CSV table of C-alpha atoms in Angstrom, one decimal:
chain,number,residue,atom,x,y,z
A,1,MET,CA,108.1,69.5,92.0
A,2,ASN,CA,110.9,71.2,90.0
A,3,VAL,CA,112.3,74.5,91.3
A,4,ASN,CA,114.6,76.8,89.5
A,5,VAL,CA,116.1,79.9,91.3
A,6,GLU,CA,117.4,82.9,89.4
A,7,GLU,CA,119.3,85.7,90.9
A,8,THR,CA,117.6,88.9,89.7
A,9,GLY,CA,119.4,91.3,92.0
A,10,PRO,CA,121.6,91.5,95.1
A,11,VAL,CA,118.8,90.7,97.4
A,12,GLU,CA,116.1,89.5,94.9
A,13,ARG,CA,115.4,86.0,93.6
A,14,LEU,CA,113.0,84.6,91.0
A,15,LEU,CA,111.6,81.2,91.7
A,16,GLN,CA,110.2,79.2,88.8
A,17,ILE,CA,108.2,76.3,90.2
A,18,GLU,CA,106.7,73.5,88.1
A,19,ILE,CA,104.3,71.1,89.7
A,20,PRO,CA,103.9,67.7,88.0
A,21,THR,CA,100.7,66.5,86.5
A,22,THR,CA,100.1,63.9,89.2
A,23,GLU,CA,100.0,66.6,91.9
A,24,VAL,CA,97.7,68.8,89.8
A,25,ASP,CA,95.3,66.0,89.1
A,26,ALA,CA,95.3,65.1,92.8
A,27,ALA,CA,94.3,68.6,93.7
A,28,PHE,CA,91.5,68.6,91.2
A,29,ASP,CA,90.3,65.2,92.4
A,30,SER,CA,90.3,66.5,96.0
A,31,PHE,CA,88.3,69.6,95.0
A,32,PHE,CA,85.6,67.7,93.1
A,33,ARG,CA,85.3,65.1,95.9
A,34,GLU,CA,84.5,67.9,98.3
A,35,VAL,CA,82.1,69.5,95.9
A,36,ARG,CA,80.3,66.1,95.3
A,37,ARG,CA,79.7,65.6,99.0
A,38,ASN,CA,78.2,69.1,99.5
A,39,ALA,CA,76.6,70.1,96.2
A,40,HIS,CA,72.9,69.8,95.5
A,41,ILE,CA,72.6,69.1,91.8
A,42,ARG,CA,69.2,68.8,90.2
A,43,GLY,CA,68.5,65.2,89.0
A,44,PHE,CA,71.2,63.6,91.3
A,45,ARG,CA,71.1,62.3,94.8
A,46,PRO,CA,73.6,64.0,97.2
A,47,GLY,CA,77.1,62.7,96.6
A,48,LYS,CA,76.2,60.9,93.3
A,49,ALA,CA,76.7,63.5,90.6
A,50,PRO,CA,79.3,62.4,88.0
A,51,ARG,CA,82.6,64.2,87.6
A,52,GLU,CA,81.7,65.6,84.1
A,53,VAL,CA,78.5,67.3,85.5
A,54,LEU,CA,80.5,68.8,88.3
A,55,GLU,CA,83.1,70.1,85.9
A,56,GLN,CA,80.4,71.8,83.8
A,57,GLN,CA,79.0,73.6,86.8
A,58,PHE,CA,82.2,74.2,88.9
A,59,GLY,CA,85.0,74.1,86.4
A,60,GLU,CA,86.0,77.8,86.6
A,61,ARG,CA,85.8,77.8,90.4
A,62,ALA,CA,87.8,74.6,90.4
A,63,SER,CA,90.8,76.1,88.6
A,64,GLY,CA,90.9,79.1,91.0
A,65,GLU,CA,90.6,76.9,94.0
A,66,VAL,CA,93.3,74.4,92.8
A,67,LEU,CA,95.6,77.3,92.0
A,68,GLN,CA,95.4,78.5,95.6
A,69,ARG,CA,95.9,75.0,97.0
A,70,LEU,CA,98.9,74.3,94.7
A,71,VAL,CA,100.6,77.5,95.5
A,72,GLU,CA,100.0,77.2,99.3
A,73,GLY,CA,101.3,73.7,99.2
A,74,THR,CA,104.4,74.3,97.2
A,75,LEU,CA,105.7,77.9,97.5
A,76,PHE,CA,107.1,77.7,101.0
A,77,ARG,CA,108.3,74.2,100.5
A,78,ALA,CA,110.2,75.5,97.4
A,79,ILE,CA,111.7,78.3,99.5
A,80,GLU,CA,112.9,75.8,102.1
A,81,ASP,CA,114.3,73.5,99.5
A,82,ALA,CA,116.2,76.4,97.9
A,83,HIS,CA,117.6,77.4,101.4
A,84,LEU,CA,116.4,81.0,101.0
A,85,ASP,CA,116.1,83.3,104.0
A,86,VAL,CA,113.1,85.3,102.6
A,87,LEU,CA,112.1,88.8,103.9
A,88,GLY,CA,108.6,90.0,103.5
A,89,GLU,CA,105.9,88.5,101.4
A,90,PRO,CA,106.6,86.7,98.1
A,91,ARG,CA,105.2,88.4,95.0
A,92,LEU,CA,103.3,85.8,92.9
A,93,ASP,CA,103.1,85.6,89.1
A,94,ALA,CA,100.4,82.9,88.8
A,95,GLY,CA,100.5,82.7,85.0
A,96,GLU,CA,97.7,80.6,83.4
A,97,LEU,CA,95.2,78.7,85.5
A,98,PRO,CA,96.0,75.0,86.2
A,99,LYS,CA,94.2,72.4,84.1
A,100,PRO,CA,93.6,68.7,84.7
A,101,GLY,CA,96.0,66.4,82.9
A,102,ALA,CA,98.8,68.9,82.6
A,103,PRO,CA,101.7,70.2,84.8
A,104,TYR,CA,101.3,73.7,86.3
A,105,ALA,CA,104.0,76.3,86.4
A,106,TYR,CA,104.2,79.6,88.2
A,107,LYS,CA,106.7,82.2,89.3
A,108,ALA,CA,107.4,84.0,92.5
A,109,ASN,CA,109.7,87.0,93.2
A,110,VAL,CA,111.1,87.0,96.7
A,111,ASP,CA,113.5,89.3,98.7
A,112,VAL,CA,116.2,87.5,100.6
A,113,ARG,CA,118.2,88.6,103.7
A,114,PRO,CA,121.4,90.3,102.5
A,115,ALA,CA,124.8,89.0,103.4
A,116,ILE,CA,126.0,91.5,106.0
A,117,GLU,CA,129.7,91.8,106.9
A,118,VAL,CA,130.0,93.9,110.0
A,119,ALA,CA,132.9,96.3,109.4
A,120,ALA,CA,132.7,99.0,112.1
A,121,VAL,CA,130.7,99.3,115.3
A,122,THR,CA,133.0,101.1,117.8
A,123,GLY,CA,134.9,104.3,117.4
A,124,LEU,CA,132.4,105.8,115.0
A,125,ALA,CA,132.9,109.6,114.5
A,126,LEU,CA,129.9,111.5,116.0
A,127,LYS,CA,129.4,115.1,116.7
A,128,ARG,CA,127.7,116.0,119.9
A,129,ALA,CA,124.2,117.4,119.3
A,130,VAL,CA,123.8,121.1,120.2
A,131,LEU,CA,120.3,122.2,121.0
A,132,PRO,CA,119.5,125.8,119.9
A,133,THR,CA,119.1,128.3,122.7
A,134,PRO,CA,115.4,129.1,123.2
A,135,GLU,CA,114.4,132.6,122.1
A,136,LYS,CA,112.4,132.9,125.4
A,137,ASP,CA,113.3,131.5,128.8
A,138,PRO,CA,111.3,128.2,128.8
A,139,ILE,CA,110.6,128.5,132.5
A,140,GLU,CA,109.1,132.0,132.1
A,141,ALA,CA,107.3,130.8,128.9
A,142,HIS,CA,105.6,127.9,130.9
A,143,LEU,CA,104.6,130.3,133.7
A,144,GLU,CA,103.2,132.8,131.3
A,145,ASP,CA,101.2,130.0,129.5
A,146,MET,CA,99.8,129.0,132.9
A,147,ARG,CA,98.9,132.6,133.7
A,148,GLN,CA,97.1,132.9,130.4
A,149,ARG,CA,95.1,129.8,131.1
A,150,GLN,CA,94.1,131.2,134.5
A,151,ALA,CA,93.2,134.6,133.2
A,152,GLN,CA,89.8,136.1,133.9
A,153,LEU,CA,87.8,138.1,131.4
A,154,VAL,CA,86.6,141.4,132.9
A,155,GLU,CA,84.4,143.9,131.1
A,156,ALA,CA,86.3,146.9,129.9
A,157,ASP,CA,85.5,150.5,131.0
A,158,SER,CA,82.7,152.3,129.2
A,159,GLY,CA,83.8,154.2,126.1
A,160,VAL,CA,87.1,152.4,125.6
A,161,ALA,CA,88.0,151.8,121.9
A,162,ALA,CA,88.7,148.2,120.9
A,163,ALA,CA,92.4,147.4,120.8
A,164,GLU,CA,94.6,144.3,120.3
A,165,GLY,CA,94.6,141.9,123.2
A,166,GLN,CA,91.0,142.6,124.1
A,167,ILE,CA,88.1,140.2,123.6
A,168,ALA,CA,85.3,141.7,121.3
A,169,VAL,CA,81.8,140.2,121.7
A,170,ILE,CA,79.9,140.9,118.5
A,171,ASN,CA,76.8,140.1,116.6
A,172,TYR,CA,77.4,139.7,112.9
A,173,VAL,CA,75.9,138.6,109.6
A,174,GLY,CA,77.6,138.0,106.3
A,175,LYS,CA,75.9,138.5,103.0
A,176,ILE,CA,76.7,137.7,99.4
A,177,ASP,CA,75.0,139.9,96.8
A,178,GLY,CA,72.8,141.2,99.7
A,179,GLU,CA,71.6,137.8,100.8
A,180,PRO,CA,72.7,135.9,104.0
A,181,PHE,CA,74.0,132.4,103.5
A,182,GLU,CA,74.1,129.3,105.7
A,183,GLY,CA,76.4,129.8,108.7
A,184,SER,CA,76.9,133.5,108.0
A,185,SER,CA,75.6,134.9,111.2
A,186,ALA,CA,76.2,134.6,114.9
A,187,SER,CA,75.2,136.3,118.2
A,188,GLU,CA,77.6,137.2,121.0
A,189,SER,CA,80.6,135.7,119.2
A,190,GLN,CA,83.9,136.2,121.0
A,191,ILE,CA,87.0,137.3,119.0
A,192,GLU,CA,90.4,137.9,120.5
A,193,LEU,CA,91.7,140.9,118.7
A,194,GLY,CA,95.2,140.5,117.3
A,195,ALA,CA,95.2,136.7,117.7
A,196,GLY,CA,94.8,136.2,113.9
A,197,ARG,CA,92.2,133.5,114.2
A,198,THR,CA,89.7,135.0,111.8
A,199,PHE,CA,89.8,135.8,108.1
A,200,ALA,CA,92.5,138.3,107.1
A,201,GLY,CA,91.1,141.8,107.7
A,202,PHE,CA,88.2,140.8,109.9
A,203,GLU,CA,89.8,141.7,113.3
A,204,THR,CA,91.3,144.9,111.8
A,205,ASN,CA,87.9,146.2,111.1
A,206,LEU,CA,86.9,145.8,114.7
A,207,LEU,CA,89.8,147.9,116.1
A,208,GLY,CA,88.8,151.3,117.3
A,209,LEU,CA,85.1,150.5,117.7
A,210,ARG,CA,83.3,151.2,120.9
A,211,VAL,CA,80.5,149.2,122.6
A,212,GLY,CA,77.3,149.8,120.7
A,213,ASP,CA,79.0,150.8,117.4
A,214,GLU,CA,77.8,149.2,114.2
A,215,HIS,CA,80.1,148.7,111.2
A,216,ALA,CA,79.9,147.1,107.8
A,217,PHE,CA,82.8,146.1,105.6
A,218,ASP,CA,83.7,143.8,102.6
A,219,LEU,CA,86.1,140.9,102.7
A,220,ALA,CA,87.3,138.5,100.0
A,221,MET,CA,87.0,134.9,101.2
A,222,PRO,CA,90.2,132.9,100.8
A,223,GLU,CA,90.6,130.7,97.7
A,224,ASP,CA,91.1,127.6,100.0
A,225,HIS,CA,88.0,128.2,102.1
A,226,ALA,CA,86.6,124.9,103.5
A,227,ASP,CA,83.2,125.8,101.8
A,228,GLU,CA,83.7,125.6,98.0
A,229,LYS,CA,80.7,128.0,97.5
A,230,LEU,CA,82.6,130.8,99.4
A,231,ARG,CA,86.0,130.4,97.8
A,232,GLY,CA,87.1,133.8,96.4
A,233,LYS,CA,83.7,135.4,97.0
A,234,SER,CA,83.3,138.9,98.3
A,235,VAL,CA,81.3,138.9,101.6
A,236,ARG,CA,79.7,142.0,103.1
A,237,PHE,CA,79.9,141.7,106.9
A,238,GLU,CA,77.6,143.7,109.2
A,239,ILE,CA,78.6,143.7,112.8
A,240,LYS,CA,77.6,145.3,116.1
A,241,LEU,CA,80.1,145.5,119.1
A,242,ILE,CA,78.2,144.2,122.1
A,243,THR,CA,80.9,144.1,124.8
A,244,LEU,CA,84.6,144.6,125.2
A,245,LYS,CA,86.5,142.5,127.7
A,246,ASN,CA,90.0,142.6,129.1
A,247,ARG,CA,92.0,139.6,130.0
A,248,GLU,CA,93.3,140.0,133.6
A,249,LEU,CA,96.2,137.8,134.5
A,250,PRO,CA,96.7,136.5,138.0
A,251,ALA,CA,99.7,137.7,140.0
A,252,LEU,CA,102.8,135.4,139.8
A,253,ASP,CA,103.0,134.5,143.5
A,254,ASP,CA,102.7,131.6,145.9
A,255,GLU,CA,98.9,131.7,145.7
A,256,PHE,CA,99.1,131.3,141.9
A,257,ALA,CA,101.4,128.3,142.4
A,258,LYS,CA,98.9,126.7,144.7
A,259,ASP,CA,96.1,127.2,142.2
A,260,VAL,CA,97.9,125.6,139.2
A,261,SER,CA,100.0,122.9,140.9
A,262,ASN,CA,100.5,120.8,144.0
A,263,PHE,CA,103.3,123.1,145.2
A,264,GLU,CA,103.0,125.5,148.1
A,265,THR,CA,105.3,128.2,146.8
A,266,LEU,CA,106.3,129.8,143.5
A,267,SER,CA,109.9,128.8,144.0
A,268,GLU,CA,108.9,125.2,144.3
A,269,LEU,CA,106.9,125.4,141.1
A,270,ARG,CA,109.9,127.0,139.3
A,271,ALA,CA,112.2,124.3,140.5
A,272,ASP,CA,109.9,121.6,139.2
A,273,LEU,CA,109.6,123.4,135.8
A,274,GLU,CA,113.4,123.7,135.6
A,275,ARG,CA,113.7,120.0,136.3
A,276,ARG,CA,111.2,119.0,133.6
A,277,VAL,CA,112.6,121.4,131.0
A,278,GLY,CA,116.1,120.1,131.8
A,279,GLU,CA,115.0,116.5,131.4
A,280,GLY,CA,113.2,117.3,128.1
A,281,ARG,CA,116.3,119.0,126.6
A,282,ALA,CA,118.5,116.1,127.8
A,283,ALA,CA,116.0,113.6,126.2
A,284,GLU,CA,116.0,115.6,122.9
A,285,GLN,CA,119.8,115.8,122.8
A,286,LYS,CA,120.0,112.0,123.3
A,287,ARG,CA,117.5,111.5,120.6
A,288,LEU,CA,119.5,113.6,118.1
A,289,GLU,CA,122.7,111.8,119.1
A,290,ARG,CA,121.0,108.5,118.7
A,291,GLU,CA,119.8,109.4,115.2
A,292,GLY,CA,123.3,110.6,114.3
A,293,LEU,CA,124.8,107.3,115.6
A,294,ILE,CA,122.3,105.2,113.6
A,295,GLU,CA,123.2,107.1,110.4
A,296,ALA,CA,126.9,106.6,111.1
A,297,LEU,CA,126.4,103.0,111.8
A,298,VAL,CA,124.5,102.1,108.6
A,299,GLU,CA,127.0,104.2,106.6
A,300,ALA,CA,130.0,102.3,108.1
A,301,ASN,CA,128.4,99.0,107.4
A,302,PRO,CA,126.9,99.2,103.9
A,303,PHE,CA,124.8,96.4,102.4
A,304,PRO,CA,121.9,96.3,99.9
A,305,ILE,CA,118.3,96.3,101.1
A,306,PRO,CA,115.2,94.9,99.4
A,307,PRO,CA,113.3,97.8,97.7
A,308,ALA,CA,110.0,96.0,98.2
A,309,LEU,CA,110.6,95.8,102.0
A,310,VAL,CA,111.2,99.5,102.1
A,311,GLU,CA,108.1,100.2,100.1
A,312,ALA,CA,106.0,98.0,102.4
A,313,GLN,CA,107.3,99.7,105.5
A,314,LEU,CA,106.7,103.1,103.9
A,315,ARG,CA,103.1,102.2,103.0
A,316,GLN,CA,102.4,101.1,106.6
A,317,ARG,CA,103.9,104.3,108.0
A,318,ILE,CA,101.8,106.5,105.7
A,319,GLN,CA,98.7,104.5,106.4
A,320,ARG,CA,99.2,105.0,110.2
A,321,MET,CA,99.6,108.8,109.6
A,322,LEU,CA,96.4,108.9,107.5
A,323,THR,CA,94.4,107.2,110.3
A,324,GLN,CA,95.5,110.1,112.6
A,325,PHE,CA,93.1,112.3,110.6
A,326,GLY,CA,90.3,110.5,112.5
A,327,GLY,CA,88.9,108.8,109.5
A,328,ALA,CA,88.2,112.1,107.8
A,329,LYS,CA,87.8,111.7,104.0
A,330,LEU,CA,90.4,113.8,102.2
A,331,ASP,CA,89.8,115.1,98.7
A,332,ARG,CA,91.9,113.2,96.1
A,333,ASP,CA,93.4,116.5,95.0
A,334,VAL,CA,94.7,117.0,98.5
A,335,LEU,CA,95.5,113.3,99.3
A,336,GLY,CA,97.7,112.6,96.3
A,337,PRO,CA,100.2,115.4,96.8
A,338,LEU,CA,100.2,114.8,100.6
A,339,VAL,CA,101.1,111.1,100.2
A,340,GLU,CA,103.8,112.0,97.6
A,341,ARG,CA,105.3,114.5,100.0
A,342,TRP,CA,105.3,112.1,102.8
A,343,GLN,CA,106.9,109.4,100.7
A,344,GLU,CA,109.7,111.7,99.7
A,345,GLU,CA,110.3,113.0,103.3
A,346,LEU,CA,110.0,109.6,105.1
A,347,ARG,CA,111.9,107.3,102.6
A,348,PRO,CA,115.4,108.1,104.0
A,349,GLN,CA,114.2,107.5,107.6
A,350,VAL,CA,112.4,104.2,106.7
A,351,GLU,CA,115.5,103.0,104.8
A,352,ARG,CA,117.7,103.7,107.9
A,353,GLU,CA,115.2,101.8,110.1
A,354,VAL,CA,115.1,98.8,107.7
A,355,LYS,CA,118.9,98.7,107.6
A,356,LEU,CA,119.2,99.0,111.4
A,357,ALA,CA,116.7,96.1,111.8
A,358,LEU,CA,118.8,93.9,109.5
A,359,LEU,CA,122.2,95.1,110.9
A,360,ALA,CA,121.5,95.0,114.6
A,361,PRO,CA,121.2,91.2,115.0
A,362,GLU,CA,124.5,90.7,113.2
A,363,ILE,CA,126.2,93.2,115.5
A,364,ALA,CA,124.5,91.6,118.5
A,365,LYS,CA,126.0,88.2,117.5
A,366,ARG,CA,129.5,89.6,117.1
A,367,GLU,CA,129.4,91.6,120.3
A,368,LYS,CA,127.5,89.0,122.3
A,369,ILE,CA,124.6,91.4,123.0
A,370,ALA,CA,121.5,89.6,124.1
A,371,VAL,CA,118.1,90.3,125.7
A,372,SER,CA,117.1,88.1,128.6
A,373,ASP,CA,113.6,86.9,129.5
A,374,GLU,CA,113.8,89.2,132.5
A,375,GLU,CA,114.3,92.2,130.3
A,376,ILE,CA,111.3,91.1,128.2
A,377,ASP,CA,109.2,90.9,131.3
A,378,ALA,CA,110.4,94.3,132.4
A,379,GLN,CA,109.5,95.9,129.1
A,380,LEU,CA,106.0,94.3,129.2
A,381,SER,CA,105.6,95.7,132.7
A,382,ARG,CA,106.4,99.2,131.3
A,383,ILE,CA,103.9,98.7,128.5
A,384,ALA,CA,101.2,97.6,130.9
A,385,GLU,CA,101.9,100.5,133.2
A,386,ALA,CA,101.8,103.0,130.3
A,387,SER,CA,98.5,101.6,129.0
A,388,GLN,CA,97.0,101.2,132.5
A,389,ARG,CA,96.4,97.5,131.9
A,390,LYS,CA,97.1,94.3,133.9
A,391,LEU,CA,100.5,92.8,133.2
A,392,SER,CA,99.0,89.3,132.8
A,393,GLU,CA,96.7,90.7,130.1
A,394,VAL,CA,99.5,92.4,128.2
A,395,LYS,CA,101.7,89.2,128.4
A,396,ARG,CA,98.8,87.0,127.1
A,397,GLU,CA,98.1,89.4,124.2
A,398,TYR,CA,101.8,89.5,123.1
A,399,ARG,CA,102.1,85.8,123.2
A,400,GLU,CA,98.8,85.1,121.4
A,401,ARG,CA,99.7,87.6,118.7
A,402,GLY,CA,103.2,86.4,118.3
A,403,LEU,CA,104.7,89.7,119.2
A,404,ILE,CA,107.4,88.6,121.7
A,405,ASP,CA,110.0,88.1,119.0
A,406,ALA,CA,109.4,91.6,117.6
A,407,LEU,CA,109.6,93.0,121.1
A,408,ARG,CA,112.9,91.2,121.7
A,409,ALA,CA,114.3,92.4,118.3
A,410,GLY,CA,113.4,96.0,119.2
A,411,LEU,CA,115.2,95.7,122.5
A,412,VAL,CA,118.2,94.2,120.7
A,413,GLU,CA,118.3,97.2,118.5
A,414,GLU,CA,118.2,99.6,121.5
A,415,LYS,CA,121.1,97.7,123.1
A,416,VAL,CA,123.1,97.7,119.9
A,417,VAL,CA,122.7,101.4,119.5
A,418,GLU,CA,123.5,102.1,123.1
A,419,PHE,CA,126.6,100.0,122.8
A,420,ALA,CA,127.8,101.8,119.7
A,421,LEU,CA,126.9,105.2,121.1
A,422,ALA,CA,128.9,104.5,124.3
A,423,ALA,CA,131.9,103.4,122.1
A,424,ALA,CA,131.6,106.3,119.6
A,425,ASN,CA,134.3,108.9,119.1
A,426,VAL,CA,132.2,112.0,120.0
A,427,SER,CA,133.5,115.4,119.3
A,428,GLU,CA,131.9,118.7,120.2
A,429,GLY,CA,129.6,120.1,117.5
């Protein structure tokens, strides 16, 4: 095997691999021996068909199979012989299919680990993250949200006109050109007036009505309506107000605290909310400072990264985001722009993550930062607890799937970031 390595970029290499005729012929011989043993060819006993007959029937398949065997048997050997530390998957240029009696040559583009010279880890300039002051007191906002969830709906007094904040119970039917359409009617539908959860103008037409009133009005359906048949159409709604209800909120007292929590008093509930809000804001501040530190760290230690590695990570991230739609099929007109926007928004973050993943081990070597087996076990215990699974089951899964090294690398990253953050030159923002 002859291997030629060409430097095509700072972290890219082109391998040109030529396999001698003897190895090519041996691969073809091996293929046809296997075919001869298993093939049922008319006119010949099993295992007795001559090579020329096998070539006529399986020649095309033979070339593809031999190609796969030759590449699998030589590519990673060529990478080792060339002493390349490859990142990601090689990109193959197979060229022409191999033929018996001739050498076979193919190409492979690979990304290699960049040479990283750690320049600065400690003393990085970092501004302390300042969280914005909430517009509303978060404690009072939490309590108000709890009260809203505990609210009771009570029928309004007779003769009261519908107003924002009330719940209108209506019967309605929608018509286009005088004819109802599928899904256009409902009985005793509840609408919270002023909540803005219906088509623009619908709730406004209910304001001022009294129980028993009937009313008709026209509304233009939005151009982005989920039902294509309704987009931009004018719909005539005929409604009848059946009932009006008021939302009665519970008093904010000790009884309320007992109903919504395990606490006996409102003051205890407030204290718990203050603790949780404080912890949440502290965690958010730490997250922002950590992000700032990572950005400063990769800027202080520049090195080239393989574009293909970034693209692969970006594709995986977007695929995970798409699966969060619950498998819903998105229209291509929607999916294309959505993916493009995500690619643009996520690329800087993914690039930082790739740089950190490559930089952290080098910093760990220099600063003698390591992750012990005990720390691995502790992390697996946290994972088991969070997923409500047995620790032994989680350990077995991580070992069988080869995820321990990835887990260790993630913990090394965390330690490196914490080390650099503790040694940063932090100024008030």
